[in-house]
Coordinates of C-alpha atoms and ligand atoms in Angstrom, one line a residue:
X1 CA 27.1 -18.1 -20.1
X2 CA 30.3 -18.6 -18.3
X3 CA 30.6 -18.9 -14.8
X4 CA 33.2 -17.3 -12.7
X5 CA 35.3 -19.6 -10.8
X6 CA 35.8 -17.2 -8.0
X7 CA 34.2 -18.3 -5.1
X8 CA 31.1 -16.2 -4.4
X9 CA 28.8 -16.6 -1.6
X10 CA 25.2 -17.4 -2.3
X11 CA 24.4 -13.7 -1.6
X12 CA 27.3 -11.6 -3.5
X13 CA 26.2 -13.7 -6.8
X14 CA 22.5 -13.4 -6.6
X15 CA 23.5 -9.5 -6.4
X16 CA 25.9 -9.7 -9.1
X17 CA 23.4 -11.2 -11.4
X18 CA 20.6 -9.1 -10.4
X19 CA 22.9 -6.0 -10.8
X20 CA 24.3 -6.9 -14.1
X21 CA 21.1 -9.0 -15.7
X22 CA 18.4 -6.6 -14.2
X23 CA 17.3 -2.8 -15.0
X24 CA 18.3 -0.9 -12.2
X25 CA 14.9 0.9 -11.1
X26 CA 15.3 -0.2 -7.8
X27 CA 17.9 0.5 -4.9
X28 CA 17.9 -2.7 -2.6
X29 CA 19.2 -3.2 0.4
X30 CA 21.7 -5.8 0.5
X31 CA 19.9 -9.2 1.4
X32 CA 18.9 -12.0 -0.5
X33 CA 16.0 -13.7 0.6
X34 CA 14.8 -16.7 -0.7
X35 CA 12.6 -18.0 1.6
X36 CA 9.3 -16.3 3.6
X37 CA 7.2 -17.7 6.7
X38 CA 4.6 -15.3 8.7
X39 CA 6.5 -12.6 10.2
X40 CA 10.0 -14.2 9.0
X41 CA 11.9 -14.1 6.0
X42 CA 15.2 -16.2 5.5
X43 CA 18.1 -14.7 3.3
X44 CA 20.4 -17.3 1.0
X45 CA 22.4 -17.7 4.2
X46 CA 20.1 -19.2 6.4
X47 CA 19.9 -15.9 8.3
X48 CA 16.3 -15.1 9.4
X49 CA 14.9 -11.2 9.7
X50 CA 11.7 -9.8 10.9
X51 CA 10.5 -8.5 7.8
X52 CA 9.1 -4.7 8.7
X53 CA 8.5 -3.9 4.5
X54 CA 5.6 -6.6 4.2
X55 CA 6.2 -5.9 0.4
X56 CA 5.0 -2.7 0.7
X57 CA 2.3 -4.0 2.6
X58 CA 1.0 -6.5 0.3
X59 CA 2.0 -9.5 2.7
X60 CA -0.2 -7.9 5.9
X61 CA -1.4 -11.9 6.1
X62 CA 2.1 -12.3 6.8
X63 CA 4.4 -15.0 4.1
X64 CA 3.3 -17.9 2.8
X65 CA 0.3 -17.9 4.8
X66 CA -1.0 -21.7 5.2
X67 CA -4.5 -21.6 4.0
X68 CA -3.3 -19.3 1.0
X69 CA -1.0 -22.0 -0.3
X70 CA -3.2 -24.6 0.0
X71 CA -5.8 -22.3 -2.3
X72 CA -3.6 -21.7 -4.4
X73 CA -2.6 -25.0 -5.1
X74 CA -6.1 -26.2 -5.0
X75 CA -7.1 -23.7 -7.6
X76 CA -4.1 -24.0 -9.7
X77 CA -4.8 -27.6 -10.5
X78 CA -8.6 -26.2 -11.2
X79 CA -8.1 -23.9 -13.8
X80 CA -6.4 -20.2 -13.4
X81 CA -7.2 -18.2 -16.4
X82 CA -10.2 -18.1 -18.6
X83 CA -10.2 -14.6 -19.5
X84 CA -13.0 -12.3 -19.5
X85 CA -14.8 -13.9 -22.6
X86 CA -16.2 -16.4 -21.0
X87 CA -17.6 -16.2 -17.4
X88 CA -15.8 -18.3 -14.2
X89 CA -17.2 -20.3 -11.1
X90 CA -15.2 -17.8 -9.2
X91 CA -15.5 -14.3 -10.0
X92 CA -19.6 -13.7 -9.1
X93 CA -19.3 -15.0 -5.6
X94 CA -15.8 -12.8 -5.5
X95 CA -17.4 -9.7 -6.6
X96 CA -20.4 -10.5 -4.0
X97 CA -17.7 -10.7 -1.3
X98 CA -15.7 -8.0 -1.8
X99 CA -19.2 -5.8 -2.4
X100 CA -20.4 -6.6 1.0
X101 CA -17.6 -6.7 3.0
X102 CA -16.6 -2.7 1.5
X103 CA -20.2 -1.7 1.3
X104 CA -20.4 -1.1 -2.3
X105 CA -22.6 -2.0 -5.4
X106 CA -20.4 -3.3 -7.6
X107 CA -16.6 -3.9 -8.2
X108 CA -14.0 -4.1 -11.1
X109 CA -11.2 -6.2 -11.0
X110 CA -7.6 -5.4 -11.9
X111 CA -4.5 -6.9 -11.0
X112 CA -1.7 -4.2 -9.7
X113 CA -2.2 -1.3 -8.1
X114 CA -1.8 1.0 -10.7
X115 CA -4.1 -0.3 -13.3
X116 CA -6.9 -0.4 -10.3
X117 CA -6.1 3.3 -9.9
X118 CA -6.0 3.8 -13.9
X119 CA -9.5 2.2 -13.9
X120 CA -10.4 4.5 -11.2
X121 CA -9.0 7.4 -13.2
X122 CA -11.0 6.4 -16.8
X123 CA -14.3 5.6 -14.7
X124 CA -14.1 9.3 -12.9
X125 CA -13.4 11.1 -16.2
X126 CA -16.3 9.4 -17.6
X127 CA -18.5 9.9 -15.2
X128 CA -17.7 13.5 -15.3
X129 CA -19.0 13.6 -19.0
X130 CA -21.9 10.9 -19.1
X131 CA -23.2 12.3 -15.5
X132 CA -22.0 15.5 -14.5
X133 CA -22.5 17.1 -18.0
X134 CA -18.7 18.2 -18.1
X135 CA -17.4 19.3 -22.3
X136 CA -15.7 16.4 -23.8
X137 CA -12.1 15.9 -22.7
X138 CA -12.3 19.0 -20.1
X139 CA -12.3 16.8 -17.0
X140 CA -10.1 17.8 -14.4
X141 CA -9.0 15.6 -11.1
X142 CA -7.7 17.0 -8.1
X143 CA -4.7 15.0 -6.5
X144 CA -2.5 15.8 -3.6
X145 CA 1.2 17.0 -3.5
X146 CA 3.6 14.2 -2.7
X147 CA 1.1 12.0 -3.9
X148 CA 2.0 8.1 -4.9
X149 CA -0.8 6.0 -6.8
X150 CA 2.0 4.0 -8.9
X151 CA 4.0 4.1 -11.9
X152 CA 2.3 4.3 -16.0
X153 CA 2.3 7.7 -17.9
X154 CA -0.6 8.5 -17.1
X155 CA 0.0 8.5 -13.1
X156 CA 3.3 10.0 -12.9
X157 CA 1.9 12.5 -14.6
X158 CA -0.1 13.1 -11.5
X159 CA 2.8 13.2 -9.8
X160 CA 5.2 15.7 -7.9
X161 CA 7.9 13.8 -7.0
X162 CA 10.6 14.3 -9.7
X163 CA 12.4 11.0 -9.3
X164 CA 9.3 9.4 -10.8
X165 CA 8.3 11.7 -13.6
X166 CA 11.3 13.2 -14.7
X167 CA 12.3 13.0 -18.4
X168 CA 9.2 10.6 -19.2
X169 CA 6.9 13.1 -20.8
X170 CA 4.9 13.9 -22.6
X171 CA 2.1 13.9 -19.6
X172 CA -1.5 13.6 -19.5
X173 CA -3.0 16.3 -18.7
X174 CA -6.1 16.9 -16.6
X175 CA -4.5 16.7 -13.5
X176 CA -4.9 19.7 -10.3
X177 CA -2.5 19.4 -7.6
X178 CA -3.1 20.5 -4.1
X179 CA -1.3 20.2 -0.6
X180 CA -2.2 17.5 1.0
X181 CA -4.2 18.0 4.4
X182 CA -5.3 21.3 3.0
X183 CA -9.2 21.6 3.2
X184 CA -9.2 25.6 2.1
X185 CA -7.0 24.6 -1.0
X186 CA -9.1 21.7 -1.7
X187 CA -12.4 23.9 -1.2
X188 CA -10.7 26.5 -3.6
X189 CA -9.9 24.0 -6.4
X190 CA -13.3 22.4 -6.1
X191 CA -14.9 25.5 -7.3
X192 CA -13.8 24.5 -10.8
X193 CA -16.7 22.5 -12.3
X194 CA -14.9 20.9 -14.8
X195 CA -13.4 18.7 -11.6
X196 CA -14.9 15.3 -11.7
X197 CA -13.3 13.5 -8.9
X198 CA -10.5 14.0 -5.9
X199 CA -7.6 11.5 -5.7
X200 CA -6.6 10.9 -2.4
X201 CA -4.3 8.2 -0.5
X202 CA -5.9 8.1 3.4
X203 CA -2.2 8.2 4.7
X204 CA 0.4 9.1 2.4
X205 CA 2.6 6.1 2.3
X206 CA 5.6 6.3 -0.3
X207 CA 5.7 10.1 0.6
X208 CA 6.8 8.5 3.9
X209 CA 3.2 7.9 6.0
X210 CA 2.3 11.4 6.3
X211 CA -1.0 11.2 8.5
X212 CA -3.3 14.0 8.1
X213 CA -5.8 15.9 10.3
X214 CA -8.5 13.6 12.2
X215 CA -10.9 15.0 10.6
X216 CA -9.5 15.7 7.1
X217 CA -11.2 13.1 4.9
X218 CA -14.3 13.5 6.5
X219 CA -14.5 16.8 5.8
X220 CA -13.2 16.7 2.5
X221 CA -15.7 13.3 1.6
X222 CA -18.6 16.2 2.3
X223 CA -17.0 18.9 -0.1
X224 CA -16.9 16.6 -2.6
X225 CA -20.3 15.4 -2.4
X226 CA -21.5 19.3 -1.9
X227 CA -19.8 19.9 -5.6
X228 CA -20.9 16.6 -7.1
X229 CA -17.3 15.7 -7.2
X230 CA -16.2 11.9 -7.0
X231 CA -13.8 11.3 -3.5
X232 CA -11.8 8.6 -4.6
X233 CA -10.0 6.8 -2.0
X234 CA -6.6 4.9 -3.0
X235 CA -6.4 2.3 -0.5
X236 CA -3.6 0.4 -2.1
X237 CA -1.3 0.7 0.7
X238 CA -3.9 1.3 3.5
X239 CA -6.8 -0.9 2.9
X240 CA -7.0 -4.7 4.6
X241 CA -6.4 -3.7 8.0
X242 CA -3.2 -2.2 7.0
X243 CA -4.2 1.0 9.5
X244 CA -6.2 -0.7 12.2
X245 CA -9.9 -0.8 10.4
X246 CA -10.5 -2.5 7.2
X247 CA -10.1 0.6 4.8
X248 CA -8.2 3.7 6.6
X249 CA -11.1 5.6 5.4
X250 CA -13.4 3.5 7.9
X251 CA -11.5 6.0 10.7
X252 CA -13.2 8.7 9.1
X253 CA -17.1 7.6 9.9
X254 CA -16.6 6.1 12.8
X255 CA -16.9 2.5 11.5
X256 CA -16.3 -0.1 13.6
X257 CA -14.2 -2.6 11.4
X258 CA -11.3 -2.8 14.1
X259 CA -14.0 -5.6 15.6
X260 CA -13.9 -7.2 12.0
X261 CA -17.7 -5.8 10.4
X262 CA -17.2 -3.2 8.4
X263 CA -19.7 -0.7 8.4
X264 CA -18.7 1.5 5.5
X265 CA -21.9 0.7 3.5
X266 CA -24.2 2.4 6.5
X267 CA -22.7 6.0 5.9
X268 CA -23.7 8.3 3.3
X269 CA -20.1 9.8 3.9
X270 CA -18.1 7.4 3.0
X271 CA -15.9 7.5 -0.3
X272 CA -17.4 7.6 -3.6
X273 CA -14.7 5.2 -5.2
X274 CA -12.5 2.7 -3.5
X275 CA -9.3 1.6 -4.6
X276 CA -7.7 -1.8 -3.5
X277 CA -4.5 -3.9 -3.9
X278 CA -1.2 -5.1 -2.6
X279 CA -2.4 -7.2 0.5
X280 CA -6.0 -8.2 -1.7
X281 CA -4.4 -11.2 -2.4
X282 CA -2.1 -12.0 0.7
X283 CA 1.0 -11.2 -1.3
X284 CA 0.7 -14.4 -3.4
X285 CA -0.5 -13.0 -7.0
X286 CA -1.5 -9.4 -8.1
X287 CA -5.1 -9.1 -7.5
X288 CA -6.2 -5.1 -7.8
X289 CA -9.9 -4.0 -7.9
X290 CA -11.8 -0.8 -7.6
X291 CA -15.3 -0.2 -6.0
X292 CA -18.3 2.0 -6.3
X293 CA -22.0 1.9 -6.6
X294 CA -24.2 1.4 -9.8
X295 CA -24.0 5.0 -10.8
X296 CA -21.1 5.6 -11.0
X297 CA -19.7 2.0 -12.1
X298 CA -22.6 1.6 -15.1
X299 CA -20.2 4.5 -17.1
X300 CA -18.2 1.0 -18.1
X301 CA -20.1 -1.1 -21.1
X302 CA -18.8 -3.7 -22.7
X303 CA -15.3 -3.1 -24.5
X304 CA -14.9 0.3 -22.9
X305 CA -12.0 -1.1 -20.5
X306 CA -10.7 -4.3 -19.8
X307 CA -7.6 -6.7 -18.5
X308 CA -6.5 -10.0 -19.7
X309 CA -6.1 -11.6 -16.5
X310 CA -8.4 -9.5 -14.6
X311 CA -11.1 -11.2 -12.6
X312 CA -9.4 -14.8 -13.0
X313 CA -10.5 -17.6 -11.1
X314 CA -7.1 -17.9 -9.5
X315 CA -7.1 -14.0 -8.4
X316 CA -10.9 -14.5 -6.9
X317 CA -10.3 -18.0 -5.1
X318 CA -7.2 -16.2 -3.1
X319 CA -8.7 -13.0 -2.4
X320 CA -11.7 -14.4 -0.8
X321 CA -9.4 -16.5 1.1
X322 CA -7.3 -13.5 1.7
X323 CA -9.9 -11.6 3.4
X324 CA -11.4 -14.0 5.1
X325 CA -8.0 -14.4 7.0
X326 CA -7.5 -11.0 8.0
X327 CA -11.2 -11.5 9.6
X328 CA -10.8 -14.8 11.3
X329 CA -7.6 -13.8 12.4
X330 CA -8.6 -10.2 13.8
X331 CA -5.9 -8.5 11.8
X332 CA -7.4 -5.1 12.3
X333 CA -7.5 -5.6 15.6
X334 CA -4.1 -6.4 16.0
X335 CA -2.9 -3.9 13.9
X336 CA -4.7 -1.1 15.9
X337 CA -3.7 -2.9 19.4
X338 CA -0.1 -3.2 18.7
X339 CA 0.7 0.0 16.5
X340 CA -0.1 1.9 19.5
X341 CA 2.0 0.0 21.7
X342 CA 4.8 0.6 18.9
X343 CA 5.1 3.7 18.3
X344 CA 4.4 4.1 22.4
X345 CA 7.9 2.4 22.1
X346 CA 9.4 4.5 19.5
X347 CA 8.5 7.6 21.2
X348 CA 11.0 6.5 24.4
X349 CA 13.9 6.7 21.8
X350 CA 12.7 9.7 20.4
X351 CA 13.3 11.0 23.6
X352 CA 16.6 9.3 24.1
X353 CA 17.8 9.8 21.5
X354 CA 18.4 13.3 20.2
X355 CA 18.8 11.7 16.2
X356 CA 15.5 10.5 16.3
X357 CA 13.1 13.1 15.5
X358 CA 9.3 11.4 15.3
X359 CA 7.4 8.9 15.2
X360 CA 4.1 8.6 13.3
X361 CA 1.9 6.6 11.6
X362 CA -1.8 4.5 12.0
X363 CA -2.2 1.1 13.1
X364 CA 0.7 -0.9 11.3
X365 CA 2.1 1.8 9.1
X366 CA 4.8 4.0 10.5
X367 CA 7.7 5.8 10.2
X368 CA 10.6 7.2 12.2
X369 CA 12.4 10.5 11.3
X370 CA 16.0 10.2 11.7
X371 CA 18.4 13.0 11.7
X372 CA 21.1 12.7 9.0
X373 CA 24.2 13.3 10.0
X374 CA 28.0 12.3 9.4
X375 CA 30.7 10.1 11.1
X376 CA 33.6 11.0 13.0
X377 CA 35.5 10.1 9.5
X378 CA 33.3 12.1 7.9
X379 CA 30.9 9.3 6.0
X380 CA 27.3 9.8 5.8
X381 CA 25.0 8.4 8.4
X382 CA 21.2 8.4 7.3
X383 CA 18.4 6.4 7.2
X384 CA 20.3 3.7 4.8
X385 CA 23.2 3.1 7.0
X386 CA 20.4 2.4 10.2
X387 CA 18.6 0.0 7.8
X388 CA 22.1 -1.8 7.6
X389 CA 22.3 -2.6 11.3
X390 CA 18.9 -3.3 11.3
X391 CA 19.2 -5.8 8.9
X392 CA 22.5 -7.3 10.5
X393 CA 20.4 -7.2 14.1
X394 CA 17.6 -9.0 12.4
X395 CA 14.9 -6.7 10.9
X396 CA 14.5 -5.6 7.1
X397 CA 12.9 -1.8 6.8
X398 CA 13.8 0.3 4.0
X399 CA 14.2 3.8 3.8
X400 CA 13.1 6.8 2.2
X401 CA 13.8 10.2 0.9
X402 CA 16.9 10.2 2.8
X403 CA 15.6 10.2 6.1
X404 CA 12.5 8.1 7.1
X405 CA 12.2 4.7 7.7
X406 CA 8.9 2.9 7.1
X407 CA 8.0 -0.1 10.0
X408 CA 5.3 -2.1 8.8
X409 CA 5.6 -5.5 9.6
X410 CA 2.7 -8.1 8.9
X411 CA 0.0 -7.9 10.7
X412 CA 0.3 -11.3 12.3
X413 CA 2.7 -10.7 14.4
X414 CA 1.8 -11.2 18.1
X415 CA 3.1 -8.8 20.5
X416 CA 6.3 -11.0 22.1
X417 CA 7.7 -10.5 18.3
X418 CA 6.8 -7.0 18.8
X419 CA 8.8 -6.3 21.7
X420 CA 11.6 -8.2 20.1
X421 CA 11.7 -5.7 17.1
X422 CA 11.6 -3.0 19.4
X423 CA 14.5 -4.2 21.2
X424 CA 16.3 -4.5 17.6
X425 CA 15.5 -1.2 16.8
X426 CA 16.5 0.3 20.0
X427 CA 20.0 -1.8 19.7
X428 CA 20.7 -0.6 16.3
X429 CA 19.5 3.5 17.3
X430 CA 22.1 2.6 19.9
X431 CA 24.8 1.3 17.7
X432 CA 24.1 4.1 15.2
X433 CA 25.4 7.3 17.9
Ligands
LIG501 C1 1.8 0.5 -4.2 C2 0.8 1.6 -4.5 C3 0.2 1.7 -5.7 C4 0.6 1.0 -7.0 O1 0.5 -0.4 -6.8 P1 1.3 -1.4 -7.8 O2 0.7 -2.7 -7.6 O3 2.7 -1.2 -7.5 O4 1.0 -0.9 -9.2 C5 -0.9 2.6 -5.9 N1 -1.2 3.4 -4.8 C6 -0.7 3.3 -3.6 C7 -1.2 4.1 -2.5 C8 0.4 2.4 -3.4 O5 0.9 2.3 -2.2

């Protein structure tokens, strides 16, 4: 390859490359970063930036976390991969762990999100023939509008937003789709008992943290178990203290998991199927698993599903260690505490500022609404062109659908750095008029 002798900076030619080299299936902001600590991320530059993405959440143990490099370096000298043919050291005490910390019977381990939710998806049609006495290939799942559980055929197909699904049919069918937050539609399409199971996301992150009713999942948890349907919970995004309990569902029972038990197993209404990712593993591997009791788990024998590196002794090692973090550390807590003090925060611009519309969200996932609108020279001025002056005041967030901006920063961060980022934020809604 031939180099260009044009002098680039550090950031312009990791962009060039990426741009050139790379599919472009993403939209990134502008920054480079190369280098992660807690709360902080450092670009090429040297130039350090809150980081309010967390990866999508899957860093809530904030970067590089001390205790999860030194696992992982332990365990890659150990041994990483054995595959599911053989058994590993690891993966029994891991599957103990996650089972009583969640309150479930038994697990399955994946390693993104998707393929978690996929499992979830094969186990819930299965079910619905071996257990519910549904015909042979008539299952039917009920999902929500606006929906986001990831990215295979199978999924999108699920899916109502047309940037993901458009022009990759064929789809799967068996798929119902509802409004979200809508108990009478969900009542209406329960009805049908070829329905087997109800896909459901606690918040709806991607679609931009749309929070529903208070008492929406709890009340749709006891339709489902009325009809002998399966309420599957995908917790990618919301699980691990993400929300301010242990799994967002927990704020549906009552469990008290902000003080670091969680309680889930004690209710009889508590979701059928869980479905966990992104922050499982602290951000340092892809470690995805799904959980439910015996009945519902047993559908799976031997060869009827399956992954590679699913279950590895390097995936169980960091999880446990993952977990056991956002416990000693009271992330939950901390996520609860200092959302509210956030978006207590964002509310004073919302009334300042007549561009900001809203601010929602649960513990450490939320979003502001900002008003699009257009430049004196008549350039646009949306949620992208904010996230630019966030970014050069300090603070990564990324927008989307035009208009939102998600904050959701690791959940280590101690409330001085709080205030800090709100004083960013405030400065760059300022500089934005
Ligand atoms: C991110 C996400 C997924 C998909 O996870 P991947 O690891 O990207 O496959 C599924 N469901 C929800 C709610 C998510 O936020």
């Amino acid at each position: 390859m031939q180099h260009s002798i044009v002098s680039h900076t550090r950031t312009q030619q990791a962009i060039a490359l990426e741009d050139k080299y790379g599919a472009h299936n993403y939209h990134p902001l502008p920054v480079v970063l190369d280098r992660g600590q807690g709360v902080y991320v450092w670009d090429v530059e040297g130039k350090r930036y809150y980081d309010f993405l967390s990866a999508y959440s899957a860093v809530n143990q904030g970067h590089c976390h001390p205790r999860l490099v030194k696992a992982m370096q332990e365990q890659a000298a150990e041994i990483t991969l054995t595959s599911r043919a053989f058994y590993n050291s690891k993966l029994g005490s891991y599957a103990e762990y996650v089972c009583r910390t969640f309150g479930y019977e038994k697990m399955l381990p994946m390693n993104t999100g998707a393929e978690a939710v996929e499992t979830a998806i094969k186990m819930a049609r299965r079910w619905g023939y071996k257990k519910k006495g549904i015909a042979r290939d008539q299952a039917k799942i009920i999902v929500c509008e606006g929906n986001f559980h990831g990215r295979t055929i199978t999924i999108i197909s699920a899916s109502t937003d047309p940037d993901s699904n458009t022009d990759f049919g064929p789809y799967t069918p068996g798929f119902v789709t509802i409004p979200y937050n809508d108990i009478p539609a969900l009542e209406k399409a329960l009805e049908d008992p070829t329905v087997c199971a109800f896909l459901v996301e606690p918040i709806q992150g991607e679609a931009g943290v749309f929070v529903p009713d208070e008492d929406y999942l709890g009340t749709a948890i006891k339709l489902c178990k009325a009809k002998n349907v399966l309420f599957m919970a995908d917790e990618v995004q919301t699980g691990i203290a993400r929300t301010g309990k242990l799994l967002a569902s927990c704020h549906s029972h009552g469990c008290d998991c902000t003080s670091g038990t969680c309680r889930n197993g004690e209710y009889s209404h508590k979701p059928d199927v869980v479905i966990l990712g992104k922050a499982v593993s602290g951000g340092m591997y892809p470690v995805s698993l799904v959980l439910a009791n015996d009945a519902v788990m047993e559908v799976f024998t031997p060869g009827s599903h399956g992954s590679t590196f699913g279950g590895n002794p390097m995936a169980a090692r960091l999880a446990m260690e993952a977990l056991e973090i956002v416990k000693d550390e009271k992330l939950a807590e901390n996520a609860e505490r200092l959302g509210r003090l956030f978006r207590a925060e964002m509310q004073k611009l919302v009334e300042e500022f007549p561009y900001v519309k809203l601010v929602r969200g649960k513990g450490l996932l939320n979003a502001v609404i900002i008003e699009p609108r257009k430049a004196a020279d008549g350039s646009p001025k949306t949620a992208w062109e904010l996230c630019l002056l966030l970014r050069d005041n300090g603070l990564l967030a990324k927008p989307t659908h035009g208009d939102i901006i998600r904050f959701a920063p690791p959940l280590v961060i101690t409330e001085e750095q709080l205030m800090e980022c709100c004083r960013i934020i405030a400065l760059s809604v300022r500089q934005f008029a």
